[in-house]
PDB file of C-alpha atoms and ligand atoms in Angstrom:
ATOM      1  CA  MET A 554     -27.767  48.058 -44.523  1.00 40.00           C
ATOM      2  CA  ARG A 555     -28.160  50.821 -47.113  1.00 47.00           C
ATOM      3  CA  ASP A 556     -31.080  53.220 -47.345  1.00 51.00           C
ATOM      4  CA  PRO A 557     -33.289  52.613 -50.368  1.00 55.00           C
ATOM      5  CA  PRO A 558     -32.388  55.058 -53.154  1.00 51.00           C
ATOM      6  CA  GLY A 559     -33.562  58.592 -52.523  1.00 47.00           C
ATOM      7  CA  THR A 560     -34.495  58.175 -48.853  1.00 62.00           C
ATOM      8  CA  ALA A 561     -31.349  59.558 -47.221  1.00 84.00           C
ATOM      9  CA  LYS A 562     -31.391  63.158 -48.340  1.00 88.00           C
ATOM     10  CA  GLN A 563     -31.137  66.609 -46.899  1.00 93.00           C
ATOM     11  CA  CYS A 564     -31.713  70.203 -47.930  1.00 94.00           C
ATOM     12  CA  LEU A 565     -28.749  72.280 -46.786  1.00 95.00           C
ATOM     13  CA  SER A 566     -27.262  75.688 -47.394  1.00 97.00           C
ATOM     14  CA  VAL A 567     -23.624  75.333 -48.428  1.00 98.00           C
ATOM     15  CA  GLN A 568     -20.856  77.654 -49.531  1.00 98.00           C
ATOM     16  CA  ILE A 569     -19.374  77.425 -53.004  1.00 98.00           C
ATOM     17  CA  SER A 570     -15.678  76.667 -52.497  1.00 98.00           C
ATOM     18  CA  ALA A 571     -14.498  76.759 -56.121  1.00 98.00           C
ATOM     19  CA  ARG A 572     -15.769  77.645 -59.579  1.00 98.00           C
ATOM     20  CA  ARG A 573     -14.005  77.074 -62.884  1.00 98.00           C
ATOM     21  CA  ASP A 574     -14.937  77.587 -66.542  1.00 98.00           C
ATOM     22  CA  VAL A 575     -13.978  74.475 -68.509  1.00 97.00           C
ATOM     23  CA  ALA A 576     -15.366  75.308 -71.964  1.00 96.00           C
ATOM     24  CA  ALA A 577     -17.696  77.856 -73.557  1.00 95.00           C
ATOM     25  CA  GLY A 578     -20.843  77.835 -71.419  1.00 97.00           C
ATOM     26  CA  ILE A 579     -19.607  74.923 -69.290  1.00 98.00           C
ATOM     27  CA  PHE A 580     -18.388  75.344 -65.729  1.00 98.00           C
ATOM     28  CA  GLN A 581     -17.589  73.376 -62.579  1.00 98.00           C
ATOM     29  CA  LEU A 582     -18.861  74.199 -59.094  1.00 98.00           C
ATOM     30  CA  GLU A 583     -17.388  72.728 -55.948  1.00 98.00           C
ATOM     31  CA  THR A 584     -18.642  72.726 -52.394  1.00 98.00           C
ATOM     32  CA  ILE A 585     -18.220  70.874 -49.121  1.00 98.00           C
ATOM     33  CA  TRP A 586     -21.361  68.787 -48.569  1.00 98.00           C
ATOM     34  CA  PRO A 587     -21.887  67.750 -44.939  1.00 96.00           C
ATOM     35  CA  GLY A 588     -25.057  65.716 -45.655  1.00 96.00           C
ATOM     36  CA  PRO A 589     -25.535  62.054 -46.625  1.00 96.00           C
ATOM     37  CA  ALA A 590     -22.804  60.793 -48.961  1.00 97.00           C
ATOM     38  CA  PRO A 591     -23.936  60.618 -52.591  1.00 98.00           C
ATOM     39  CA  ARG A 592     -23.103  57.731 -54.921  1.00 97.00           C
ATOM     40  CA  ALA A 593     -22.378  57.896 -58.622  1.00 98.00           C
ATOM     41  CA  GLY A 594     -25.539  58.332 -60.693  1.00 98.00           C
ATOM     42  CA  GLN A 595     -27.337  60.399 -58.074  1.00 98.00           C
ATOM     43  CA  PHE A 596     -28.134  64.077 -58.383  1.00 98.00           C
ATOM     44  CA  PHE A 597     -28.933  67.191 -56.371  1.00 98.00           C
ATOM     45  CA  LEU A 598     -31.485  69.959 -56.837  1.00 97.00           C
ATOM     46  CA  ILE A 599     -29.408  73.138 -56.750  1.00 98.00           C
ATOM     47  CA  LYS A 600     -30.092  76.840 -56.675  1.00 97.00           C
ATOM     48  CA  PRO A 601     -28.355  79.913 -55.299  1.00 97.00           C
ATOM     49  CA  ARG A 602     -29.560  80.904 -51.808  1.00 95.00           C
ATOM     50  CA  ARG A 603     -30.789  84.180 -53.301  1.00 93.00           C
ATOM     51  CA  SER A 604     -32.630  83.096 -56.403  1.00 91.00           C
ATOM     52  CA  ALA A 605     -35.487  84.204 -58.616  1.00 90.00           C
ATOM     53  CA  CYS A 606     -36.217  80.508 -59.248  1.00 89.00           C
ATOM     54  CA  PHE A 607     -38.656  78.699 -56.978  1.00 89.00           C
ATOM     55  CA  LEU A 608     -37.181  75.296 -57.820  1.00 91.00           C
ATOM     56  CA  GLY A 609     -33.628  74.009 -57.752  1.00 95.00           C
ATOM     57  CA  ARG A 610     -32.281  72.497 -60.977  1.00 97.00           C
ATOM     58  CA  PRO A 611     -31.310  68.809 -61.112  1.00 98.00           C
ATOM     59  CA  ILE A 612     -27.541  68.382 -61.506  1.00 98.00           C
ATOM     60  CA  SER A 613     -25.620  65.089 -61.352  1.00 98.00           C
ATOM     61  CA  VAL A 614     -22.758  64.364 -59.028  1.00 98.00           C
ATOM     62  CA  ALA A 615     -19.610  64.565 -61.168  1.00 98.00           C
ATOM     63  CA  GLU A 616     -17.238  63.821 -58.281  1.00 98.00           C
ATOM     64  CA  TYR A 617     -17.519  63.194 -54.566  1.00 98.00           C
ATOM     65  CA  ASP A 618     -14.521  62.834 -52.293  1.00 97.00           C
ATOM     66  CA  PRO A 619     -15.732  61.264 -49.028  1.00 95.00           C
ATOM     67  CA  ALA A 620     -12.468  62.077 -47.221  1.00 96.00           C
ATOM     68  CA  GLU A 621     -13.159  65.808 -47.516  1.00 96.00           C
ATOM     69  CA  ASN A 622     -16.924  65.751 -48.286  1.00 97.00           C
ATOM     70  CA  ARG A 623     -15.961  67.609 -51.454  1.00 98.00           C
ATOM     71  CA  LEU A 624     -18.681  67.597 -54.073  1.00 98.00           C
ATOM     72  CA  ARG A 625     -18.159  68.706 -57.676  1.00 98.00           C
ATOM     73  CA  PHE A 626     -20.647  69.439 -60.441  1.00 98.00           C
ATOM     74  CA  LEU A 627     -20.132  69.958 -64.172  1.00 98.00           C
ATOM     75  CA  ILE A 628     -22.815  72.262 -65.530  1.00 98.00           C
ATOM     76  CA  ALA A 629     -23.912  73.642 -68.896  1.00 98.00           C
ATOM     77  CA  LYS A 630     -25.516  77.066 -68.854  1.00 98.00           C
ATOM     78  CA  ARG A 631     -28.895  76.647 -70.543  1.00 97.00           C
ATOM     79  CA  GLY A 632     -31.600  78.916 -69.129  1.00 97.00           C
ATOM     80  CA  ARG A 633     -32.466  80.926 -66.043  1.00 96.00           C
ATOM     81  CA  GLY A 634     -31.653  78.309 -63.394  1.00 97.00           C
ATOM     82  CA  THR A 635     -28.272  77.252 -64.730  1.00 98.00           C
ATOM     83  CA  GLY A 636     -27.577  80.904 -65.599  1.00 98.00           C
ATOM     84  CA  GLU A 637     -27.931  81.752 -61.905  1.00 98.00           C
ATOM     85  CA  LEU A 638     -25.619  78.848 -61.032  1.00 98.00           C
ATOM     86  CA  ALA A 639     -23.062  80.126 -63.550  1.00 98.00           C
ATOM     87  CA  ALA A 640     -23.015  83.468 -61.719  1.00 98.00           C
ATOM     88  CA  LEU A 641     -22.077  81.864 -58.370  1.00 98.00           C
ATOM     89  CA  ARG A 642     -18.605  82.630 -57.052  1.00 98.00           C
ATOM     90  CA  PRO A 643     -16.518  81.123 -54.204  1.00 98.00           C
ATOM     91  CA  GLY A 644     -18.034  82.216 -50.883  1.00 98.00           C
ATOM     92  CA  ASP A 645     -21.585  82.490 -52.288  1.00 98.00           C
ATOM     93  CA  GLU A 646     -24.264  80.323 -50.714  1.00 98.00           C
ATOM     94  CA  ALA A 647     -26.319  77.723 -52.536  1.00 98.00           C
ATOM     95  CA  GLU A 648     -29.192  75.458 -51.485  1.00 98.00           C
ATOM     96  CA  LEU A 649     -28.638  71.802 -52.255  1.00 98.00           C
ATOM     97  CA  THR A 650     -31.222  69.040 -51.846  1.00 97.00           C
ATOM     98  CA  GLY A 651     -29.999  65.489 -52.166  1.00 96.00           C
ATOM     99  CA  PRO A 652     -28.595  63.074 -52.849  1.00 98.00           C
ATOM    100  CA  LEU A 653     -31.573  62.045 -55.006  1.00 97.00           C
ATOM    101  CA  GLY A 654     -32.342  59.194 -57.382  1.00 97.00           C
ATOM    102  CA  ASN A 655     -30.840  55.759 -57.900  1.00 97.00           C
ATOM    103  CA  ARG A 656     -27.196  54.806 -58.312  1.00 97.00           C
ATOM    104  CA  TRP A 657     -25.177  53.194 -61.078  1.00 97.00           C
ATOM    105  CA  GLU A 658     -24.263  50.436 -58.630  1.00 95.00           C
ATOM    106  CA  ASP A 659     -27.962  49.450 -58.557  1.00 93.00           C
ATOM    107  CA  MET A 660     -27.766  48.731 -62.326  1.00 92.00           C
ATOM    108  CA  VAL A 661     -26.236  45.272 -62.286  1.00 82.00           C
ATOM    109  CA  PRO A 662     -25.814  43.252 -65.508  1.00 81.00           C
ATOM    110  CA  GLU A 663     -27.503  39.861 -65.260  1.00 77.00           C
ATOM    111  CA  ARG A 664     -24.600  37.767 -66.511  1.00 72.00           C
ATOM    112  CA  PRO A 665     -21.466  37.284 -64.386  1.00 67.00           C
ATOM    113  CA  ARG A 666     -18.288  39.101 -65.329  1.00 74.00           C
ATOM    114  CA  ALA A 667     -15.771  37.114 -67.380  1.00 77.00           C
ATOM    115  CA  ALA A 668     -12.056  37.565 -66.636  1.00 77.00           C
ATOM    116  CA  GLY A 669     -10.711  40.779 -68.139  1.00 80.00           C
ATOM    117  CA  GLU A 670     -14.103  41.981 -69.383  1.00 87.00           C
ATOM    118  CA  ARG A 671     -14.476  45.728 -69.145  1.00 94.00           C
ATOM    119  CA  ALA A 672     -17.338  48.185 -68.933  1.00 96.00           C
ATOM    120  CA  ALA A 673     -17.849  51.035 -71.414  1.00 97.00           C
ATOM    121  CA  LEU A 674     -18.859  54.485 -70.227  1.00 98.00           C
ATOM    122  CA  VAL A 675     -20.308  56.605 -73.029  1.00 98.00           C
ATOM    123  CA  GLY A 676     -21.066  60.284 -72.459  1.00 98.00           C
ATOM    124  CA  GLY A 677     -22.033  63.219 -74.622  1.00 98.00           C
ATOM    125  CA  GLY A 678     -21.272  66.822 -73.598  1.00 98.00           C
ATOM    126  CA  VAL A 679     -22.098  67.518 -69.932  1.00 98.00           C
ATOM    127  CA  GLY A 680     -23.646  64.034 -69.991  1.00 98.00           C
ATOM    128  CA  ILE A 681     -20.158  62.848 -69.061  1.00 98.00           C
ATOM    129  CA  ALA A 682     -20.794  64.179 -65.505  1.00 98.00           C
ATOM    130  CA  PRO A 683     -22.439  61.112 -63.891  1.00 98.00           C
ATOM    131  CA  LEU A 684     -19.993  58.865 -65.761  1.00 98.00           C
ATOM    132  CA  LEU A 685     -16.984  60.661 -64.290  1.00 98.00           C
ATOM    133  CA  ALA A 686     -18.398  59.813 -60.866  1.00 98.00           C
ATOM    134  CA  LEU A 687     -18.974  56.207 -61.965  1.00 97.00           C
ATOM    135  CA  GLY A 688     -15.394  55.944 -63.262  1.00 97.00           C
ATOM    136  CA  ALA A 689     -14.121  57.027 -59.849  1.00 97.00           C
ATOM    137  CA  GLU A 690     -16.081  54.167 -58.229  1.00 96.00           C
ATOM    138  CA  LEU A 691     -14.781  51.503 -60.655  1.00 95.00           C
ATOM    139  CA  ALA A 692     -11.386  49.815 -60.384  1.00 94.00           C
ATOM    140  CA  PRO A 693      -8.713  51.669 -62.392  1.00 95.00           C
ATOM    141  CA  GLY A 694      -8.384  50.124 -65.867  1.00 95.00           C
ATOM    142  CA  SER A 695     -11.660  48.182 -65.606  1.00 95.00           C
ATOM    143  CA  TYR A 696     -13.474  50.424 -68.077  1.00 96.00           C
ATOM    144  CA  ASP A 697     -13.084  52.328 -71.338  1.00 98.00           C
ATOM    145  CA  PHE A 698     -14.427  55.862 -71.611  1.00 98.00           C
ATOM    146  CA  TYR A 699     -16.047  57.310 -74.741  1.00 98.00           C
ATOM    147  CA  GLY A 700     -16.670  61.070 -74.734  1.00 98.00           C
ATOM    148  CA  GLY A 701     -18.512  62.895 -77.502  1.00 98.00           C
ATOM    149  CA  PHE A 702     -18.464  66.678 -77.858  1.00 98.00           C
ATOM    150  CA  LYS A 703     -19.728  69.325 -80.247  1.00 97.00           C
ATOM    151  CA  ALA A 704     -16.475  71.298 -80.066  1.00 97.00           C
ATOM    152  CA  ALA A 705     -13.309  70.554 -78.049  1.00 97.00           C
ATOM    153  CA  PRO A 706     -13.414  67.779 -75.412  1.00 97.00           C
ATOM    154  CA  PHE A 707     -13.548  68.943 -71.778  1.00 97.00           C
ATOM    155  CA  GLY A 708     -13.700  67.603 -68.237  1.00 96.00           C
ATOM    156  CA  LEU A 709     -11.872  64.302 -68.842  1.00 97.00           C
ATOM    157  CA  GLU A 710      -8.856  64.891 -66.589  1.00 93.00           C
ATOM    158  CA  GLY A 711      -8.118  62.284 -63.947  1.00 92.00           C
ATOM    159  CA  LEU A 712      -9.986  59.362 -65.539  1.00 96.00           C
ATOM    160  CA  GLU A 713      -8.325  56.035 -64.760  1.00 96.00           C
ATOM    161  CA  CYS A 714      -9.760  54.200 -67.751  1.00 97.00           C
ATOM    162  CA  GLN A 715      -7.979  51.679 -69.980  1.00 96.00           C
ATOM    163  CA  ASP A 716      -8.839  53.377 -73.310  1.00 97.00           C
ATOM    164  CA  LEU A 717     -10.112  56.918 -73.759  1.00 98.00           C
ATOM    165  CA  VAL A 718     -11.877  57.574 -77.066  1.00 98.00           C
ATOM    166  CA  THR A 719     -13.096  61.069 -77.903  1.00 98.00           C
ATOM    167  CA  ALA A 720     -14.970  62.544 -80.830  1.00 98.00           C
ATOM    168  CA  SER A 721     -15.762  66.118 -81.738  1.00 98.00           C
ATOM    169  CA  GLU A 722     -18.428  67.031 -84.272  1.00 97.00           C
ATOM    170  CA  GLU A 723     -16.384  70.097 -85.213  1.00 96.00           C
ATOM    171  CA  GLY A 724     -13.145  68.101 -85.420  1.00 94.00           C
ATOM    172  CA  LEU A 725     -11.570  69.858 -82.429  1.00 95.00           C
ATOM    173  CA  GLY A 726     -10.159  66.796 -80.652  1.00 90.00           C
ATOM    174  CA  GLY A 727      -9.959  63.031 -81.195  1.00 92.00           C
ATOM    175  CA  ASN A 728     -12.100  61.551 -83.961  1.00 96.00           C
ATOM    176  CA  GLN A 729     -14.228  63.819 -86.098  1.00 97.00           C
ATOM    177  CA  GLY A 730     -17.945  63.041 -85.859  1.00 97.00           C
ATOM    178  CA  ARG A 731     -20.354  61.570 -83.355  1.00 97.00           C
ATOM    179  CA  ILE A 732     -19.000  59.331 -80.620  1.00 98.00           C
ATOM    180  CA  SER A 733     -21.671  56.690 -81.350  1.00 97.00           C
ATOM    181  CA  ASP A 734     -19.962  56.169 -84.742  1.00 96.00           C
ATOM    182  CA  PHE A 735     -16.762  55.127 -82.953  1.00 97.00           C
ATOM    183  CA  PHE A 736     -18.375  52.853 -80.393  1.00 97.00           C
ATOM    184  CA  ASN A 737     -18.906  49.100 -80.641  1.00 97.00           C
ATOM    185  CA  PRO A 738     -20.547  47.594 -77.539  1.00 97.00           C
ATOM    186  CA  ALA A 739     -19.827  43.954 -78.454  1.00 95.00           C
ATOM    187  CA  PRO A 740     -16.643  43.440 -76.363  1.00 94.00           C
ATOM    188  CA  TYR A 741     -18.080  44.954 -73.209  1.00 96.00           C
ATOM    189  CA  ARG A 742     -19.697  43.381 -70.194  1.00 95.00           C
ATOM    190  CA  ALA A 743     -21.987  46.378 -69.762  1.00 96.00           C
ATOM    191  CA  VAL A 744     -22.464  49.881 -71.134  1.00 97.00           C
ATOM    192  CA  TYR A 745     -23.368  52.966 -69.100  1.00 98.00           C
ATOM    193  CA  ALA A 746     -24.434  56.068 -71.023  1.00 98.00           C
ATOM    194  CA  CYS A 747     -25.617  59.628 -70.492  1.00 98.00           C
ATOM    195  CA  GLY A 748     -26.082  62.499 -72.900  1.00 98.00           C
ATOM    196  CA  PRO A 749     -28.403  63.863 -75.565  1.00 97.00           C
ATOM    197  CA  LEU A 750     -31.313  61.626 -76.592  1.00 96.00           C
ATOM    198  CA  PRO A 751     -29.955  60.822 -80.101  1.00 96.00           C
ATOM    199  CA  LEU A 752     -26.753  59.513 -78.499  1.00 97.00           C
ATOM    200  CA  LEU A 753     -28.693  57.413 -75.988  1.00 98.00           C
ATOM    201  CA  LYS A 754     -30.900  55.970 -78.726  1.00 97.00           C
ATOM    202  CA  ALA A 755     -27.894  55.088 -80.907  1.00 97.00           C
ATOM    203  CA  VAL A 756     -26.036  53.464 -77.995  1.00 98.00           C
ATOM    204  CA  ALA A 757     -29.158  51.581 -76.829  1.00 98.00           C
ATOM    205  CA  ALA A 758     -29.816  50.267 -80.357  1.00 97.00           C
ATOM    206  CA  ALA A 759     -26.194  49.127 -80.804  1.00 98.00           C
ATOM    207  CA  CYS A 760     -26.301  47.387 -77.409  1.00 97.00           C
ATOM    208  CA  GLU A 761     -29.563  45.656 -78.271  1.00 96.00           C
ATOM    209  CA  ASN A 762     -28.017  44.332 -81.513  1.00 97.00           C
ATOM    210  CA  SER A 763     -24.989  42.971 -79.686  1.00 96.00           C
ATOM    211  CA  ARG A 764     -27.022  41.864 -76.625  1.00 95.00           C
ATOM    212  CA  THR A 765     -24.831  43.951 -74.352  1.00 96.00           C
ATOM    213  CA  PRO A 766     -26.544  45.130 -71.139  1.00 96.00           C
ATOM    214  CA  CYS A 767     -27.012  48.891 -71.342  1.00 97.00           C
ATOM    215  CA  PHE A 768     -27.977  51.374 -68.642  1.00 98.00           C
ATOM    216  CA  ILE A 769     -28.748  55.024 -69.303  1.00 98.00           C
ATOM    217  CA  SER A 770     -29.175  58.197 -67.283  1.00 98.00           C
ATOM    218  CA  LEU A 771     -32.197  60.199 -68.441  1.00 98.00           C
ATOM    219  CA  GLU A 772     -32.976  63.898 -68.114  1.00 96.00           C
ATOM    220  CA  ARG A 773     -36.454  65.220 -67.506  1.00 95.00           C
ATOM    221  CA  PRO A 774     -37.536  68.675 -66.323  1.00 94.00           C
ATOM    222  CA  MET A 775     -38.158  68.251 -62.596  1.00 95.00           C
ATOM    223  CA  ALA A 776     -40.127  70.011 -59.887  1.00 93.00           C
ATOM    224  CA  CYS A 777     -40.292  68.216 -56.499  1.00 93.00           C
ATOM    225  CA  GLY A 778     -37.444  65.758 -57.177  1.00 93.00           C
ATOM    226  CA  VAL A 779     -38.874  63.288 -54.651  1.00 91.00           C
ATOM    227  CA  GLY A 780     -41.628  61.456 -56.532  1.00 94.00           C
ATOM    228  CA  ALA A 781     -44.594  63.566 -55.437  1.00 94.00           C
ATOM    229  CA  CYS A 782     -45.553  65.767 -58.412  1.00 94.00           C
ATOM    230  CA  LEU A 783     -45.390  63.177 -61.243  1.00 92.00           C
ATOM    231  CA  GLY A 784     -43.854  65.872 -63.433  1.00 94.00           C
ATOM    232  CA  CYS A 785     -40.892  63.836 -64.648  1.00 97.00           C
ATOM    233  CA  ALA A 786     -42.554  60.801 -66.259  1.00 96.00           C
ATOM    234  CA  VAL A 787     -40.497  58.362 -68.303  1.00 97.00           C
ATOM    235  CA  ALA A 788     -42.463  55.951 -70.506  1.00 97.00           C
ATOM    236  CA  THR A 789     -41.188  52.409 -69.973  1.00 97.00           C
ATOM    237  CA  ARG A 790     -42.296  48.862 -70.752  1.00 96.00           C
ATOM    238  CA  ARG A 791     -43.464  48.716 -67.111  1.00 94.00           C
ATOM    239  CA  GLY A 792     -45.607  51.839 -67.468  1.00 96.00           C
ATOM    240  CA  ASN A 793     -44.758  55.406 -66.571  1.00 96.00           C
ATOM    241  CA  ARG A 794     -41.875  55.762 -64.107  1.00 97.00           C
ATOM    242  CA  ARG A 795     -40.674  58.840 -62.261  1.00 97.00           C
ATOM    243  CA  CYS A 796     -37.263  59.980 -63.442  1.00 98.00           C
ATOM    244  CA  CYS A 797     -36.452  61.562 -60.068  1.00 97.00           C
ATOM    245  CA  ILE A 798     -37.077  58.570 -57.843  1.00 96.00           C
ATOM    246  CA  ASP A 799     -37.318  55.460 -60.068  1.00 97.00           C
ATOM    247  CA  GLY A 800     -34.397  56.868 -62.087  1.00 97.00           C
ATOM    248  CA  PRO A 801     -32.617  58.822 -63.401  1.00 98.00           C
ATOM    249  CA  LEU A 802     -30.873  55.532 -64.301  1.00 98.00           C
ATOM    250  CA  PHE A 803     -32.826  52.932 -66.268  1.00 98.00           C
ATOM    251  CA  PRO A 804     -32.012  49.726 -68.128  1.00 98.00           C
ATOM    252  CA  ALA A 805     -32.087  50.954 -71.744  1.00 98.00           C
ATOM    253  CA  HIS A 806     -34.276  48.064 -72.951  1.00 96.00           C
ATOM    254  CA  GLU A 807     -37.055  49.188 -70.566  1.00 97.00           C
ATOM    255  CA  VAL A 808     -37.266  52.737 -71.929  1.00 97.00           C
ATOM    256  CA  LEU A 809     -39.816  53.500 -74.653  1.00 97.00           C
ATOM    257  CA  PHE A 810     -37.879  56.185 -76.509  1.00 91.00           C
ATOM    258  CA  HIS A 811     -40.903  57.069 -78.637  1.00 79.00           C
ATOM    259  CA  GLY A 812     -43.540  56.576 -75.922  1.00 58.00           C
TER     260      GLY A 812
HETATM  261  C1  FAD B 343     -31.194  63.804 -63.168  1.00 93.45           C
HETATM  262  C2  FAD B 343     -30.645  64.974 -63.955  1.00 93.45           C
HETATM  263  C3  FAD B 343     -29.299  65.249 -63.897  1.00 93.45           C
HETATM  264  C4  FAD B 343     -28.781  66.333 -64.620  1.00 93.45           C
HETATM  265  N1  FAD B 343     -27.446  66.580 -64.522  1.00 93.45           N
HETATM  266  C5  FAD B 343     -26.930  67.660 -65.165  1.00 93.45           C
HETATM  267  C6  FAD B 343     -25.526  67.944 -65.036  1.00 93.45           C
HETATM  268  O1  FAD B 343     -24.763  67.247 -64.364  1.00 93.45           O
HETATM  269  N2  FAD B 343     -25.060  69.042 -65.676  1.00 93.45           N
HETATM  270  C7  FAD B 343     -25.890  69.843 -66.442  1.00 93.45           C
HETATM  271  O2  FAD B 343     -25.418  70.830 -67.001  1.00 93.45           O
HETATM  272  N3  FAD B 343     -27.207  69.572 -66.578  1.00 93.45           N
HETATM  273  C8  FAD B 343     -27.748  68.513 -65.958  1.00 93.45           C
HETATM  274  N4  FAD B 343     -29.089  68.248 -66.077  1.00 93.45           N
HETATM  275  C9  FAD B 343     -29.925  69.150 -66.917  1.00 93.45           C
HETATM  276  C10 FAD B 343     -30.277  70.397 -66.118  1.00 93.45           C
HETATM  277  O3  FAD B 343     -31.070  70.037 -65.020  1.00 93.45           O
HETATM  278  C11 FAD B 343     -31.050  71.379 -67.021  1.00 93.45           C
HETATM  279  O4  FAD B 343     -30.185  71.869 -68.000  1.00 93.45           O
HETATM  280  C12 FAD B 343     -31.582  72.529 -66.211  1.00 93.45           C
HETATM  281  O5  FAD B 343     -32.615  72.073 -65.359  1.00 93.45           O
HETATM  282  C13 FAD B 343     -32.111  73.623 -67.122  1.00 93.45           C
HETATM  283  O6  FAD B 343     -32.627  74.635 -66.281  1.00 93.45           O
HETATM  284  P1  FAD B 343     -32.540  76.163 -66.682  1.00 93.45           P
HETATM  285  O7  FAD B 343     -33.409  76.926 -65.755  1.00 93.45           O
HETATM  286  O8  FAD B 343     -31.132  76.617 -66.829  1.00 93.45           O
HETATM  287  O9  FAD B 343     -33.119  76.177 -68.133  1.00 93.45           O
HETATM  288  P2  FAD B 343     -34.636  76.392 -68.533  1.00 93.45           P
HETATM  289  O10 FAD B 343     -34.839  77.851 -68.784  1.00 93.45           O
HETATM  290  O11 FAD B 343     -35.575  75.674 -67.620  1.00 93.45           O
HETATM  291  O12 FAD B 343     -34.578  75.614 -69.899  1.00 93.45           O
HETATM  292  C14 FAD B 343     -33.573  75.842 -70.875  1.00 93.45           C
HETATM  293  C15 FAD B 343     -33.648  74.667 -71.829  1.00 93.45           C
HETATM  294  O13 FAD B 343     -33.335  73.445 -71.151  1.00 93.45           O
HETATM  295  C16 FAD B 343     -34.423  72.531 -71.233  1.00 93.45           C
HETATM  296  N5  FAD B 343     -34.517  71.856 -69.922  1.00 93.45           N
HETATM  297  C17 FAD B 343     -35.056  72.329 -68.787  1.00 93.45           C
HETATM  298  N6  FAD B 343     -34.959  71.444 -67.792  1.00 93.45           N
HETATM  299  C18 FAD B 343     -34.327  70.375 -68.319  1.00 93.45           C
HETATM  300  C19 FAD B 343     -33.920  69.132 -67.808  1.00 93.45           C
HETATM  301  N7  FAD B 343     -34.127  68.760 -66.546  1.00 93.45           N
HETATM  302  N8  FAD B 343     -33.298  68.312 -68.630  1.00 93.45           N
HETATM  303  C20 FAD B 343     -33.062  68.642 -69.897  1.00 93.45           C
HETATM  304  N9  FAD B 343     -33.417  69.789 -70.456  1.00 93.45           N
HETATM  305  C21 FAD B 343     -34.042  70.651 -69.671  1.00 93.45           C
HETATM  306  C22 FAD B 343     -35.642  73.359 -71.542  1.00 93.45           C
HETATM  307  O14 FAD B 343     -36.605  72.572 -72.247  1.00 93.45           O
HETATM  308  C23 FAD B 343     -35.049  74.455 -72.402  1.00 93.45           C
HETATM  309  O15 FAD B 343     -34.893  74.040 -73.725  1.00 93.45           O
HETATM  310  C24 FAD B 343     -29.640  67.168 -65.402  1.00 93.45           C
HETATM  311  C25 FAD B 343     -31.005  66.874 -65.461  1.00 93.45           C
HETATM  312  C26 FAD B 343     -31.503  65.792 -64.762  1.00 93.45           C
HETATM  313  C27 FAD B 343     -32.965  65.491 -64.813  1.00 93.45           C
HETATM  314  S1  FES B 344     -39.965  65.738 -60.094  1.00 93.45           S
HETATM  315 FE1  FES B 344     -41.794  65.464 -58.958  1.00 93.45          FE
HETATM  316  S2  FES B 344     -42.235  63.364 -59.284  1.00 93.45           S
HETATM  317 FE2  FES B 344     -40.299  63.629 -60.228  1.00 93.45          FE
END
């Protein structure tokens, strides 16, 4: 019997075991996480042990290897919190709280899977992170991966997808343009997406037109991360939901993108 999403979590001090720059302003952090095993779609609140920030920043699980408890994150440096994370080096200590939020496996399409039908994973920029973790949970070859980037593609090594489609707005790898322009949801059993809001809106609209079930991972600024402060509201057809505990994954048709 599984714990309901978000209930099995811990706040632990861990040591950074590896750090790697993967593109301008984008880096990976790795650690050994001895707490409850995360599932794809979930996230951690993270900050360095010595930090000027009161709150950890929400970061998705990009990879978790249960054999070694190895946990990997893919992070874009944006402001103070992620700037502090970018300065971490192997051996430094960080505080992690998690795993938090719901899991991709909780997002189940209503119709049964037809033989050979695949899923599509559509990510933009560091939004690929929770989809990398999802890919690792799916059977090899049972999904296609679409990655959209401003400049050169990054972070796609090791995917066991059938087709890999990339797009770069600056024409630095794969198709030139936005990944949503190279994506047709019609052949897919389900679509899972994460990335900037314009990408999510375009993917959700295309899925609605083709009646393809679509599930998205949303970002909201977060404080408590456990449903207590109501600071991460997402407007949905069922009223306001908390991104940290009711999400971050939502069926796209429930989300009021303009609400
Ligand atoms: C569930 C979840 C999973 C996430 N996973 C990842 C991930 O895997 N990798 C990654 O790089 N980032 C991820 N993010 C976004 C990351 O949390 C923010 O970039 C980070 O909190 C910014 O903090 P900061 O102190 O560096 O920047 P700040 O100084 O707080 O802000 C810098 C800029 O980022 C914006 N911002 C602040 N918080 C958020 C937020 N939560 N979401 C979006 N924009 C924000 C601000 O409005 C501002 O424009 C995730 C967010 C959520 C909610
Ligand atoms: S961050 Fe506090 S309720 Fe979501």
